[in-house]
Amino acid sequence: MPRFAANLSLLFTEVPFLDRFAAAAACGFKGCEIQFPYLADANDVGDKAAMAGLKVAMFNAPPGDWAKGERGLAAVPGRQDEFRESLDLAIHYADFLDCDQIHIMAGVVPEEQWEEAFDVYLENLAYACDELAGEKLKVCIEPINPGDMPGYFLTRPDDALTVLDQLERKNLFILYDLYHAQITQGGITDFLEGNLDRIAHIQVAGVPGRNEPDALSELNYPYIYNLLDASGYKGWVGCEYKPRGKTETGLKWAREWLEK
């Protein structure tokens, strides 16, 4: 059975952030993911997760100045020193949250800088992989569709495979978000079957609205979950979607899976 992790940045927003761990556990979740845990003290976040019995499966490295439109630093030319410094904070949180994998966001880059940005991206990811390997942490990269994040440097799953091939780091993996992948590339089951050993984390949301991954989505999620089971997928499935209404009401799709 797939292991589902509640995204506590998008789900259970009816309650304050530190109360969402208990709310997710009460609904049957055994794991969680957090986009940016840095708004709360690392010790407090780790304590809340432990008290709720939730495994923190994934969080993002610091993205730069989100309010100014920054969406990561890894591929942004001229920000290499800042990127490397940000990894120290990510490692600090990973320790307190008992999390073993971190998503490194590529960032928004003007198209005319993409050639330079690719070299910067490889350089920064290589550094991150080497640094995090010493902490026994996995590095994940996620292709994000440009409709949701205009100008984002990494948009297609096949491009993420190219990065993995270029760097050949044993702790570098893909965060495969099925919502983004369906919009940019499609071929979801083929990609899963061909690359499951290179995928450390999966995220789900309904397509095209990024709401609950239920029968209103164009993706047949029950089929995909059964495929993951049959293929021996051991990672987490992060529920990173925007509820149409109250989070708990929208979890009807998940009950048969959370109760197994």
PDB file of C-alpha atoms in Angstrom:
ATOM      1  CA  MET A   1       0.000   0.000   0.000  1.00  0.00           C
ATOM      2  CA  PRO A   2       1.387   3.451  -0.828  1.00  0.00           C
ATOM      3  CA  ARG A   3       2.357   5.527   2.186  1.00  0.00           C
ATOM      4  CA  PHE A   4       0.617   8.894   2.066  1.00  0.00           C
ATOM      5  CA  ALA A   5       2.140  12.058   3.522  1.00  0.00           C
ATOM      6  CA  ALA A   6      -0.042  15.089   4.165  1.00  0.00           C
ATOM      7  CA  ASN A   7       1.389  18.321   2.820  1.00  0.00           C
ATOM      8  CA  LEU A   8       1.000  20.556   5.854  1.00  0.00           C
ATOM      9  CA  SER A   9       1.601  23.743   3.898  1.00  0.00           C
ATOM     10  CA  LEU A  10      -1.564  23.197   1.821  1.00  0.00           C
ATOM     11  CA  LEU A  11      -3.694  20.827   3.900  1.00  0.00           C
ATOM     12  CA  PHE A  12      -5.295  21.468   7.298  1.00  0.00           C
ATOM     13  CA  THR A  13      -4.835  25.211   6.913  1.00  0.00           C
ATOM     14  CA  GLU A  14      -7.997  25.592   8.984  1.00  0.00           C
ATOM     15  CA  VAL A  15      -5.695  25.394  12.025  1.00  0.00           C
ATOM     16  CA  PRO A  16      -2.317  27.008  12.870  1.00  0.00           C
ATOM     17  CA  PHE A  17       0.760  25.374  11.347  1.00  0.00           C
ATOM     18  CA  LEU A  18       2.008  23.592  14.468  1.00  0.00           C
ATOM     19  CA  ASP A  19      -1.460  22.119  15.087  1.00  0.00           C
ATOM     20  CA  ARG A  20      -1.630  20.520  11.649  1.00  0.00           C
ATOM     21  CA  PHE A  21       0.518  17.544  12.633  1.00  0.00           C
ATOM     22  CA  ALA A  22      -2.070  16.303  15.119  1.00  0.00           C
ATOM     23  CA  ALA A  23      -4.886  17.058  12.657  1.00  0.00           C
ATOM     24  CA  ALA A  24      -3.215  14.967   9.946  1.00  0.00           C
ATOM     25  CA  ALA A  25      -2.570  12.082  12.325  1.00  0.00           C
ATOM     26  CA  ALA A  26      -6.209  12.139  13.448  1.00  0.00           C
ATOM     27  CA  CYS A  27      -7.226  11.582   9.803  1.00  0.00           C
ATOM     28  CA  GLY A  28      -4.999   8.511   9.482  1.00  0.00           C
ATOM     29  CA  PHE A  29      -1.826   9.941   7.944  1.00  0.00           C
ATOM     30  CA  LYS A  30       1.448   8.377   9.062  1.00  0.00           C
ATOM     31  CA  GLY A  31       3.684  10.900   7.316  1.00  0.00           C
ATOM     32  CA  CYS A  32       3.829  14.547   6.312  1.00  0.00           C
ATOM     33  CA  GLU A  33       5.722  16.904   4.065  1.00  0.00           C
ATOM     34  CA  ILE A  34       6.248  20.634   4.474  1.00  0.00           C
ATOM     35  CA  GLN A  35       7.087  23.143   1.786  1.00  0.00           C
ATOM     36  CA  PHE A  36       8.974  25.519   4.075  1.00  0.00           C
ATOM     37  CA  PRO A  37       9.241  24.665   7.791  1.00  0.00           C
ATOM     38  CA  TYR A  38      11.381  27.729   8.535  1.00  0.00           C
ATOM     39  CA  LEU A  39       8.547  29.868   9.883  1.00  0.00           C
ATOM     40  CA  ALA A  40       8.710  27.859  13.116  1.00  0.00           C
ATOM     41  CA  ASP A  41      11.636  26.793  15.276  1.00  0.00           C
ATOM     42  CA  ALA A  42      13.159  23.497  14.115  1.00  0.00           C
ATOM     43  CA  ASN A  43      12.883  21.971  17.570  1.00  0.00           C
ATOM     44  CA  ASP A  44       9.186  22.883  17.804  1.00  0.00           C
ATOM     45  CA  VAL A  45       8.431  21.404  14.376  1.00  0.00           C
ATOM     46  CA  GLY A  46      10.305  18.215  15.186  1.00  0.00           C
ATOM     47  CA  ASP A  47       8.532  17.858  18.526  1.00  0.00           C
ATOM     48  CA  LYS A  48       5.081  18.299  16.972  1.00  0.00           C
ATOM     49  CA  ALA A  49       5.813  15.694  14.311  1.00  0.00           C
ATOM     50  CA  ALA A  50       7.114  13.221  16.875  1.00  0.00           C
ATOM     51  CA  MET A  51       4.181  13.773  19.239  1.00  0.00           C
ATOM     52  CA  ALA A  52       1.744  13.121  16.385  1.00  0.00           C
ATOM     53  CA  GLY A  53       3.643  10.026  15.270  1.00  0.00           C
ATOM     54  CA  LEU A  54       4.287  11.466  11.812  1.00  0.00           C
ATOM     55  CA  LYS A  55       7.383  10.842   9.737  1.00  0.00           C
ATOM     56  CA  VAL A  56       8.560  14.048   8.018  1.00  0.00           C
ATOM     57  CA  ALA A  57       9.146  12.708   4.524  1.00  0.00           C
ATOM     58  CA  MET A  58      10.217  15.830   2.636  1.00  0.00           C
ATOM     59  CA  PHE A  59      10.731  19.573   2.820  1.00  0.00           C
ATOM     60  CA  ASN A  60      12.234  22.236   0.567  1.00  0.00           C
ATOM     61  CA  ALA A  61      15.588  23.913   1.009  1.00  0.00           C
ATOM     62  CA  PRO A  62      15.328  27.701   1.532  1.00  0.00           C
ATOM     63  CA  PRO A  63      13.985  29.252  -1.710  1.00  0.00           C
ATOM     64  CA  GLY A  64      15.462  32.741  -1.482  1.00  0.00           C
ATOM     65  CA  ASP A  65      13.077  35.681  -1.158  1.00  0.00           C
ATOM     66  CA  TRP A  66       9.677  34.137  -1.890  1.00  0.00           C
ATOM     67  CA  ALA A  67       7.852  37.465  -1.569  1.00  0.00           C
ATOM     68  CA  LYS A  68       9.991  38.856  -4.403  1.00  0.00           C
ATOM     69  CA  GLY A  69       9.208  35.929  -6.674  1.00  0.00           C
ATOM     70  CA  GLU A  70      12.280  33.803  -6.015  1.00  0.00           C
ATOM     71  CA  ARG A  71      11.633  30.072  -6.226  1.00  0.00           C
ATOM     72  CA  GLY A  72      14.954  28.540  -5.312  1.00  0.00           C
ATOM     73  CA  LEU A  73      18.584  29.406  -5.950  1.00  0.00           C
ATOM     74  CA  ALA A  74      20.245  26.315  -7.401  1.00  0.00           C
ATOM     75  CA  ALA A  75      20.209  27.438 -11.046  1.00  0.00           C
ATOM     76  CA  VAL A  76      20.402  31.202 -10.515  1.00  0.00           C
ATOM     77  CA  PRO A  77      23.712  32.653 -11.775  1.00  0.00           C
ATOM     78  CA  GLY A  78      25.585  34.785  -9.265  1.00  0.00           C
ATOM     79  CA  ARG A  79      23.854  33.350  -6.191  1.00  0.00           C
ATOM     80  CA  GLN A  80      26.153  30.376  -5.603  1.00  0.00           C
ATOM     81  CA  ASP A  81      27.479  31.562  -2.245  1.00  0.00           C
ATOM     82  CA  GLU A  82      23.990  32.256  -0.945  1.00  0.00           C
ATOM     83  CA  PHE A  83      22.825  28.854  -2.157  1.00  0.00           C
ATOM     84  CA  ARG A  84      25.611  27.079  -0.314  1.00  0.00           C
ATOM     85  CA  GLU A  85      24.926  28.994   2.880  1.00  0.00           C
ATOM     86  CA  SER A  86      21.245  28.062   2.687  1.00  0.00           C
ATOM     87  CA  LEU A  87      22.113  24.380   2.798  1.00  0.00           C
ATOM     88  CA  ASP A  88      23.343  24.763   6.383  1.00  0.00           C
ATOM     89  CA  LEU A  89      19.858  25.809   7.463  1.00  0.00           C
ATOM     90  CA  ALA A  90      18.281  22.923   5.550  1.00  0.00           C
ATOM     91  CA  ILE A  91      20.625  20.424   7.203  1.00  0.00           C
ATOM     92  CA  HIS A  92      19.814  21.924  10.617  1.00  0.00           C
ATOM     93  CA  TYR A  93      16.089  21.388  10.053  1.00  0.00           C
ATOM     94  CA  ALA A  94      16.591  17.901   8.627  1.00  0.00           C
ATOM     95  CA  ASP A  95      18.341  16.914  11.853  1.00  0.00           C
ATOM     96  CA  PHE A  96      15.567  18.176  14.136  1.00  0.00           C
ATOM     97  CA  LEU A  97      12.782  16.900  11.887  1.00  0.00           C
ATOM     98  CA  ASP A  98      14.408  13.465  11.419  1.00  0.00           C
ATOM     99  CA  CYS A  99      13.932  13.898   7.672  1.00  0.00           C
ATOM    100  CA  ASP A 100      16.267  12.140   5.253  1.00  0.00           C
ATOM    101  CA  GLN A 101      15.536  13.915   1.970  1.00  0.00           C
ATOM    102  CA  ILE A 102      15.447  17.554   0.887  1.00  0.00           C
ATOM    103  CA  HIS A 103      14.035  19.102  -2.267  1.00  0.00           C
ATOM    104  CA  ILE A 104      16.418  21.591  -3.881  1.00  0.00           C
ATOM    105  CA  MET A 105      14.469  24.130  -5.931  1.00  0.00           C
ATOM    106  CA  ALA A 106      16.077  25.234  -9.202  1.00  0.00           C
ATOM    107  CA  GLY A 107      14.731  28.777  -9.258  1.00  0.00           C
ATOM    108  CA  VAL A 108      13.360  31.240 -11.788  1.00  0.00           C
ATOM    109  CA  VAL A 109      15.841  32.175 -14.518  1.00  0.00           C
ATOM    110  CA  PRO A 110      15.410  34.460 -17.575  1.00  0.00           C
ATOM    111  CA  GLU A 111      15.463  32.397 -20.759  1.00  0.00           C
ATOM    112  CA  GLU A 112      18.499  34.264 -22.110  1.00  0.00           C
ATOM    113  CA  GLN A 113      20.510  32.977 -19.120  1.00  0.00           C
ATOM    114  CA  TRP A 114      19.510  29.321 -19.400  1.00  0.00           C
ATOM    115  CA  GLU A 115      22.789  28.132 -20.903  1.00  0.00           C
ATOM    116  CA  GLU A 116      24.779  29.645 -18.044  1.00  0.00           C
ATOM    117  CA  ALA A 117      22.124  28.547 -15.564  1.00  0.00           C
ATOM    118  CA  PHE A 118      22.514  24.894 -16.552  1.00  0.00           C
ATOM    119  CA  ASP A 119      26.206  24.946 -15.642  1.00  0.00           C
ATOM    120  CA  VAL A 120      25.409  26.732 -12.361  1.00  0.00           C
ATOM    121  CA  TYR A 121      22.665  24.194 -11.634  1.00  0.00           C
ATOM    122  CA  LEU A 122      24.983  21.236 -12.120  1.00  0.00           C
ATOM    123  CA  GLU A 123      27.693  22.864 -10.022  1.00  0.00           C
ATOM    124  CA  ASN A 124      25.338  23.671  -7.155  1.00  0.00           C
ATOM    125  CA  LEU A 125      23.622  20.291  -7.195  1.00  0.00           C
ATOM    126  CA  ALA A 126      26.957  18.493  -7.170  1.00  0.00           C
ATOM    127  CA  TYR A 127      27.970  20.551  -4.136  1.00  0.00           C
ATOM    128  CA  ALA A 128      24.641  19.883  -2.424  1.00  0.00           C
ATOM    129  CA  CYS A 129      24.842  16.147  -3.073  1.00  0.00           C
ATOM    130  CA  ASP A 130      28.354  15.953  -1.644  1.00  0.00           C
ATOM    131  CA  GLU A 131      27.455  18.033   1.424  1.00  0.00           C
ATOM    132  CA  LEU A 132      24.226  16.183   2.151  1.00  0.00           C
ATOM    133  CA  ALA A 133      25.774  12.774   1.540  1.00  0.00           C
ATOM    134  CA  GLY A 134      27.917  13.401   4.611  1.00  0.00           C
ATOM    135  CA  GLU A 135      24.674  13.817   6.574  1.00  0.00           C
ATOM    136  CA  LYS A 136      23.147  10.722   4.940  1.00  0.00           C
ATOM    137  CA  LEU A 137      20.549  12.880   3.182  1.00  0.00           C
ATOM    138  CA  LYS A 138      19.029  12.507  -0.276  1.00  0.00           C
ATOM    139  CA  VAL A 139      18.794  15.429  -2.689  1.00  0.00           C
ATOM    140  CA  CYS A 140      15.632  15.619  -4.786  1.00  0.00           C
ATOM    141  CA  ILE A 141      14.859  17.788  -7.801  1.00  0.00           C
ATOM    142  CA  GLU A 142      11.321  18.421  -9.031  1.00  0.00           C
ATOM    143  CA  PRO A 143      10.186  19.447 -12.514  1.00  0.00           C
ATOM    144  CA  ILE A 144       7.467  22.112 -12.101  1.00  0.00           C
ATOM    145  CA  ASN A 145       5.122  23.169 -14.874  1.00  0.00           C
ATOM    146  CA  PRO A 146       5.643  26.781 -15.997  1.00  0.00           C
ATOM    147  CA  GLY A 147       1.936  27.523 -15.806  1.00  0.00           C
ATOM    148  CA  ASP A 148       2.173  27.292 -12.028  1.00  0.00           C
ATOM    149  CA  MET A 149       5.642  28.798 -11.756  1.00  0.00           C
ATOM    150  CA  PRO A 150       6.550  30.969 -14.781  1.00  0.00           C
ATOM    151  CA  GLY A 151      10.241  30.990 -15.630  1.00  0.00           C
ATOM    152  CA  TYR A 152      11.083  27.999 -13.440  1.00  0.00           C
ATOM    153  CA  PHE A 153      14.267  26.420 -14.745  1.00  0.00           C
ATOM    154  CA  LEU A 154      13.368  22.709 -14.503  1.00  0.00           C
ATOM    155  CA  THR A 155      10.017  21.874 -16.097  1.00  0.00           C
ATOM    156  CA  ARG A 156      10.092  18.380 -17.663  1.00  0.00           C
ATOM    157  CA  PRO A 157      10.758  14.985 -16.068  1.00  0.00           C
ATOM    158  CA  ASP A 158      12.988  14.001 -18.994  1.00  0.00           C
ATOM    159  CA  ASP A 159      15.177  17.036 -18.268  1.00  0.00           C
ATOM    160  CA  ALA A 160      15.483  15.902 -14.651  1.00  0.00           C
ATOM    161  CA  LEU A 161      16.739  12.537 -15.930  1.00  0.00           C
ATOM    162  CA  THR A 162      19.386  14.385 -17.947  1.00  0.00           C
ATOM    163  CA  VAL A 163      20.581  16.120 -14.784  1.00  0.00           C
ATOM    164  CA  LEU A 164      20.819  12.804 -12.946  1.00  0.00           C
ATOM    165  CA  ASP A 165      22.788  11.324 -15.852  1.00  0.00           C
ATOM    166  CA  GLN A 166      25.167  14.281 -15.931  1.00  0.00           C
ATOM    167  CA  LEU A 167      25.976  14.240 -12.217  1.00  0.00           C
ATOM    168  CA  GLU A 168      25.918  10.506 -11.403  1.00  0.00           C
ATOM    169  CA  ARG A 169      25.467  11.131  -7.671  1.00  0.00           C
ATOM    170  CA  LYS A 170      24.087   8.199  -5.693  1.00  0.00           C
ATOM    171  CA  ASN A 171      22.017  10.440  -3.421  1.00  0.00           C
ATOM    172  CA  LEU A 172      20.401  12.484  -6.217  1.00  0.00           C
ATOM    173  CA  PHE A 173      16.805  11.571  -7.088  1.00  0.00           C
ATOM    174  CA  ILE A 174      13.658  12.889  -8.719  1.00  0.00           C
ATOM    175  CA  LEU A 175      10.683  14.230  -6.808  1.00  0.00           C
ATOM    176  CA  TYR A 176       8.011  13.167  -9.288  1.00  0.00           C
ATOM    177  CA  ASP A 177       4.935  15.366  -8.968  1.00  0.00           C
ATOM    178  CA  LEU A 178       2.245  13.711 -11.077  1.00  0.00           C
ATOM    179  CA  TYR A 179       0.222  16.908 -11.395  1.00  0.00           C
ATOM    180  CA  HIS A 180       3.131  18.863 -12.890  1.00  0.00           C
ATOM    181  CA  ALA A 181       4.303  15.908 -14.977  1.00  0.00           C
ATOM    182  CA  GLN A 182       0.907  15.319 -16.556  1.00  0.00           C
ATOM    183  CA  ILE A 183       0.690  18.963 -17.628  1.00  0.00           C
ATOM    184  CA  THR A 184       4.185  19.214 -19.110  1.00  0.00           C
ATOM    185  CA  GLN A 185       4.935  15.756 -20.456  1.00  0.00           C
ATOM    186  CA  GLY A 186       2.297  13.093 -19.745  1.00  0.00           C
ATOM    187  CA  GLY A 187       3.183   9.409 -20.041  1.00  0.00           C
ATOM    188  CA  ILE A 188       2.881   9.000 -16.270  1.00  0.00           C
ATOM    189  CA  THR A 189       2.794   5.220 -15.991  1.00  0.00           C
ATOM    190  CA  ASP A 190       5.527   4.747 -18.597  1.00  0.00           C
ATOM    191  CA  PHE A 191       7.788   7.149 -16.697  1.00  0.00           C
ATOM    192  CA  LEU A 192       7.069   5.434 -13.385  1.00  0.00           C
ATOM    193  CA  GLU A 193       7.722   1.962 -14.742  1.00  0.00           C
ATOM    194  CA  GLY A 194      10.930   3.037 -16.460  1.00  0.00           C
ATOM    195  CA  ASN A 195      12.443   5.184 -13.714  1.00  0.00           C
ATOM    196  CA  LEU A 196      11.076   4.107 -10.343  1.00  0.00           C
ATOM    197  CA  ASP A 197      14.585   3.439  -9.036  1.00  0.00           C
ATOM    198  CA  ARG A 198      15.417   7.109  -9.679  1.00  0.00           C
ATOM    199  CA  ILE A 199      12.345   8.472  -7.917  1.00  0.00           C
ATOM    200  CA  ALA A 200      12.606   9.033  -4.157  1.00  0.00           C
ATOM    201  CA  HIS A 201       9.309  10.845  -3.597  1.00  0.00           C
ATOM    202  CA  ILE A 202       6.002  11.226  -5.427  1.00  0.00           C
ATOM    203  CA  GLN A 203       3.375  13.959  -5.116  1.00  0.00           C
ATOM    204  CA  VAL A 204      -0.239  13.888  -6.239  1.00  0.00           C
ATOM    205  CA  ALA A 205      -3.002  16.380  -7.021  1.00  0.00           C
ATOM    206  CA  GLY A 206      -5.977  16.453  -9.331  1.00  0.00           C
ATOM    207  CA  VAL A 207      -5.396  17.530 -12.923  1.00  0.00           C
ATOM    208  CA  PRO A 208      -6.000  20.178 -14.116  1.00  0.00           C
ATOM    209  CA  GLY A 209      -7.226  22.046 -11.028  1.00  0.00           C
ATOM    210  CA  ARG A 210      -4.608  20.874  -8.494  1.00  0.00           C
ATOM    211  CA  ASN A 211      -7.381  19.913  -6.100  1.00  0.00           C
ATOM    212  CA  GLU A 212      -8.103  16.525  -4.519  1.00  0.00           C
ATOM    213  CA  PRO A 213      -6.695  13.560  -6.489  1.00  0.00           C
ATOM    214  CA  ASP A 214     -10.157  12.041  -6.840  1.00  0.00           C
ATOM    215  CA  ALA A 215     -12.553  10.977  -9.578  1.00  0.00           C
ATOM    216  CA  LEU A 216     -12.723  14.540 -10.911  1.00  0.00           C
ATOM    217  CA  SER A 217      -9.063  14.307 -11.993  1.00  0.00           C
ATOM    218  CA  GLU A 218      -8.132  13.249 -15.505  1.00  0.00           C
ATOM    219  CA  LEU A 219      -5.568  10.888 -13.956  1.00  0.00           C
ATOM    220  CA  ASN A 220      -6.732   7.464 -12.796  1.00  0.00           C
ATOM    221  CA  TYR A 221      -5.143   7.611  -9.381  1.00  0.00           C
ATOM    222  CA  PRO A 222      -6.378   4.249  -8.020  1.00  0.00           C
ATOM    223  CA  TYR A 223      -4.713   2.601 -11.016  1.00  0.00           C
ATOM    224  CA  ILE A 224      -1.492   4.496 -10.305  1.00  0.00           C
ATOM    225  CA  TYR A 225      -1.503   3.574  -6.595  1.00  0.00           C
ATOM    226  CA  ASN A 226      -1.971  -0.091  -7.461  1.00  0.00           C
ATOM    227  CA  LEU A 227       0.851   0.183  -9.995  1.00  0.00           C
ATOM    228  CA  LEU A 228       3.155   1.621  -7.318  1.00  0.00           C
ATOM    229  CA  ASP A 229       2.239  -1.260  -5.026  1.00  0.00           C
ATOM    230  CA  ALA A 230       2.874  -3.849  -7.717  1.00  0.00           C
ATOM    231  CA  SER A 231       6.189  -2.207  -8.611  1.00  0.00           C
ATOM    232  CA  GLY A 232       7.454  -2.271  -5.022  1.00  0.00           C
ATOM    233  CA  TYR A 233       7.672   1.494  -4.542  1.00  0.00           C
ATOM    234  CA  LYS A 234       8.941   2.144  -1.011  1.00  0.00           C
ATOM    235  CA  GLY A 235       8.829   5.942  -0.877  1.00  0.00           C
ATOM    236  CA  TRP A 236       6.118   8.319   0.250  1.00  0.00           C
ATOM    237  CA  VAL A 237       3.258   9.776  -1.781  1.00  0.00           C
ATOM    238  CA  GLY A 238       2.885  13.420  -0.812  1.00  0.00           C
ATOM    239  CA  CYS A 239      -0.606  14.922  -0.952  1.00  0.00           C
ATOM    240  CA  GLU A 240       0.300  18.365  -2.259  1.00  0.00           C
ATOM    241  CA  TYR A 241      -2.994  19.775  -3.413  1.00  0.00           C
ATOM    242  CA  LYS A 242      -5.373  22.659  -2.743  1.00  0.00           C
ATOM    243  CA  PRO A 243      -8.579  21.393  -1.089  1.00  0.00           C
ATOM    244  CA  ARG A 244     -11.807  22.594  -2.667  1.00  0.00           C
ATOM    245  CA  GLY A 245     -13.175  23.210   0.808  1.00  0.00           C
ATOM    246  CA  LYS A 246     -12.384  21.938   4.279  1.00  0.00           C
ATOM    247  CA  THR A 247      -9.435  19.539   4.209  1.00  0.00           C
ATOM    248  CA  GLU A 248     -11.112  16.750   6.172  1.00  0.00           C
ATOM    249  CA  THR A 249     -14.234  16.820   4.000  1.00  0.00           C
ATOM    250  CA  GLY A 250     -12.128  16.486   0.876  1.00  0.00           C
ATOM    251  CA  LEU A 251     -10.302  13.407   2.178  1.00  0.00           C
ATOM    252  CA  LYS A 252     -13.077  11.051   1.045  1.00  0.00           C
ATOM    253  CA  TRP A 253     -10.785   9.961  -1.791  1.00  0.00           C
ATOM    254  CA  ALA A 254      -8.138   8.826   0.711  1.00  0.00           C
ATOM    255  CA  ARG A 255     -10.153   6.900   3.251  1.00  0.00           C
ATOM    256  CA  GLU A 256      -9.794   3.495   1.658  1.00  0.00           C
ATOM    257  CA  TRP A 257      -6.036   4.034   1.402  1.00  0.00           C
ATOM    258  CA  LEU A 258      -5.445   5.550   4.846  1.00  0.00           C
ATOM    259  CA  GLU A 259      -7.455   2.768   6.504  1.00  0.00           C
ATOM    260  CA  LYS A 260      -5.549  -0.091   4.872  1.00  0.00           C
TER     261      LYS A 260
END
